[in-house]
Amino acid sequence: MCIIIYSPKGEISESALGESLRNNPDGWGFAVACGSKLYVRKGMHAKHFRKEWKKAQETFPGKPVVFHARITTHGKTNIQNCHPFPVGDDWTMAHNGMIEGLGDKTQSD
């Protein structure tokens, strides 16, 4: 099952992030809330996560963040299936399990 971590102050321990990425190696993503805008980053490899995470922490300290580490159970293992998914301009969505009934494009877990 995927791992989703939410922190209202943008603080997630290095051990939680590291363990999440090791146990769920099929992609990652995070979103930082910056007022009415969102800073969303996604990737496939832990080494890319570290660079993006550091940049976000320096640029947006103390801002709410949601982090997602994926393990593939449905759909392809690719960046398009990494969460969180932007929904409009001011919110994102991450989930565990399948969301059915959305047509052929919902092969992501």
C-alpha positions as semicolon CSV with decimal commas, in nm:
position;residue;x (nm);y (nm);z (nm)
1;M;0,000;0,000;0,000
2;C;0,118;0,351;-0,072
3;I;0,228;0,585;0,204
4;I;0,077;0,931;0,249
5;I;0,214;1,172;0,508
6;Y;0,060;1,512;0,581
7;S;0,232;1,777;0,789
8;P;0,063;2,112;0,859
9;K;0,405;2,267;0,933
10;G;0,599;2,097;0,655
11;E;0,808;1,890;0,893
12;I;0,855;1,522;0,806
13;S;1,141;1,335;0,968
14;E;1,424;1,211;0,751
15;S;1,370;0,859;0,888
16;A;1,002;0,860;0,785
17;L;1,088;0,988;0,438
18;G;1,376;0,744;0,394
19;E;1,176;0,443;0,508
20;S;0,882;0,543;0,289
21;L;1,102;0,573;-0,020
22;R;1,280;0,241;0,052
23;N;0,958;0,048;0,111
24;N;0,763;0,215;-0,171
25;P;1,015;0,256;-0,453
26;D;0,777;0,306;-0,748
27;G;0,767;0,685;-0,746
28;W;0,713;0,978;-0,515
29;G;0,543;1,314;-0,504
30;F;0,475;1,603;-0,272
31;A;0,277;1,924;-0,269
32;V;0,345;2,233;-0,060
33;A;0,066;2,484;0,001
34;C;0,187;2,838;-0,068
35;G;-0,111;3,061;0,000
36;S;-0,350;3,004;-0,289
37;K;-0,084;2,831;-0,502
38;L;0,062;2,482;-0,489
39;Y;0,420;2,372;-0,542
40;V;0,399;2,013;-0,674
41;R;0,693;1,789;-0,754
42;K;0,703;1,423;-0,861
43;G;0,969;1,175;-0,958
44;M;1,065;0,813;-0,988
45;H;1,393;0,789;-0,795
46;A;1,485;0,869;-0,435
47;K;1,799;1,057;-0,542
48;H;1,584;1,310;-0,730
49;F;1,349;1,338;-0,433
50;R;1,627;1,457;-0,201
51;K;1,716;1,748;-0,430
52;E;1,354;1,859;-0,480
53;W;1,266;1,815;-0,111
54;K;1,563;2,025;0,004
55;K;1,472;2,300;-0,241
56;A;1,109;2,303;-0,122
57;Q;1,208;2,306;0,246
58;E;1,441;2,603;0,190
59;T;1,193;2,795;-0,026
60;F;0,874;2,724;0,173
61;P;0,970;2,664;0,537
62;G;0,682;2,587;0,771
63;K;0,422;2,548;0,494
64;P;0,174;2,257;0,487
65;V;0,291;1,959;0,283
66;V;0,154;1,624;0,169
67;F;0,402;1,352;0,068
68;H;0,324;1,031;-0,120
69;A;0,545;0,726;-0,182
70;R;0,405;0,478;-0,433
71;I;0,419;0,103;-0,462
72;T;0,259;-0,024;-0,781
73;T;-0,039;-0,255;-0,744
74;H;-0,233;-0,131;-1,049
75;G;-0,133;0,066;-1,353
76;K;0,206;0,146;-1,491
77;T;0,508;0,238;-1,287
78;N;0,561;0,586;-1,428
79;I;0,558;0,949;-1,323
80;Q;0,203;1,001;-1,453
81;N;0,077;0,764;-1,182
82;C;0,264;0,934;-0,898
83;H;0,059;1,130;-0,648
84;P;-0,043;1,390;-0,548
85;F;-0,253;1,483;-0,847
86;P;-0,325;1,854;-0,898
87;V;-0,698;1,925;-0,900
88;G;-0,758;2,276;-1,022
89;D;-0,516;2,546;-0,912
90;D;-0,551;2,529;-0,538
91;W;-0,565;2,168;-0,418
92;T;-0,423;1,823;-0,477
93;M;-0,532;1,468;-0,413
94;A;-0,347;1,157;-0,299
95;H;-0,518;0,828;-0,221
96;N;-0,464;0,464;-0,138
97;G;-0,639;0,197;-0,340
98;M;-0,816;0,221;-0,674
99;I;-1,072;0,478;-0,778
100;E;-1,298;0,305;-1,026
101;G;-1,551;0,433;-1,276
102;L;-1,334;0,699;-1,436
103;G;-1,270;0,515;-1,761
104;D;-0,951;0,370;-1,905
105;K;-0,732;0,642;-1,757
106;T;-0,772;0,513;-1,402
107;Q;-0,517;0,238;-1,388
108;S;-0,330;0,403;-1,102
109;D;-0,340;0,286;-0,744
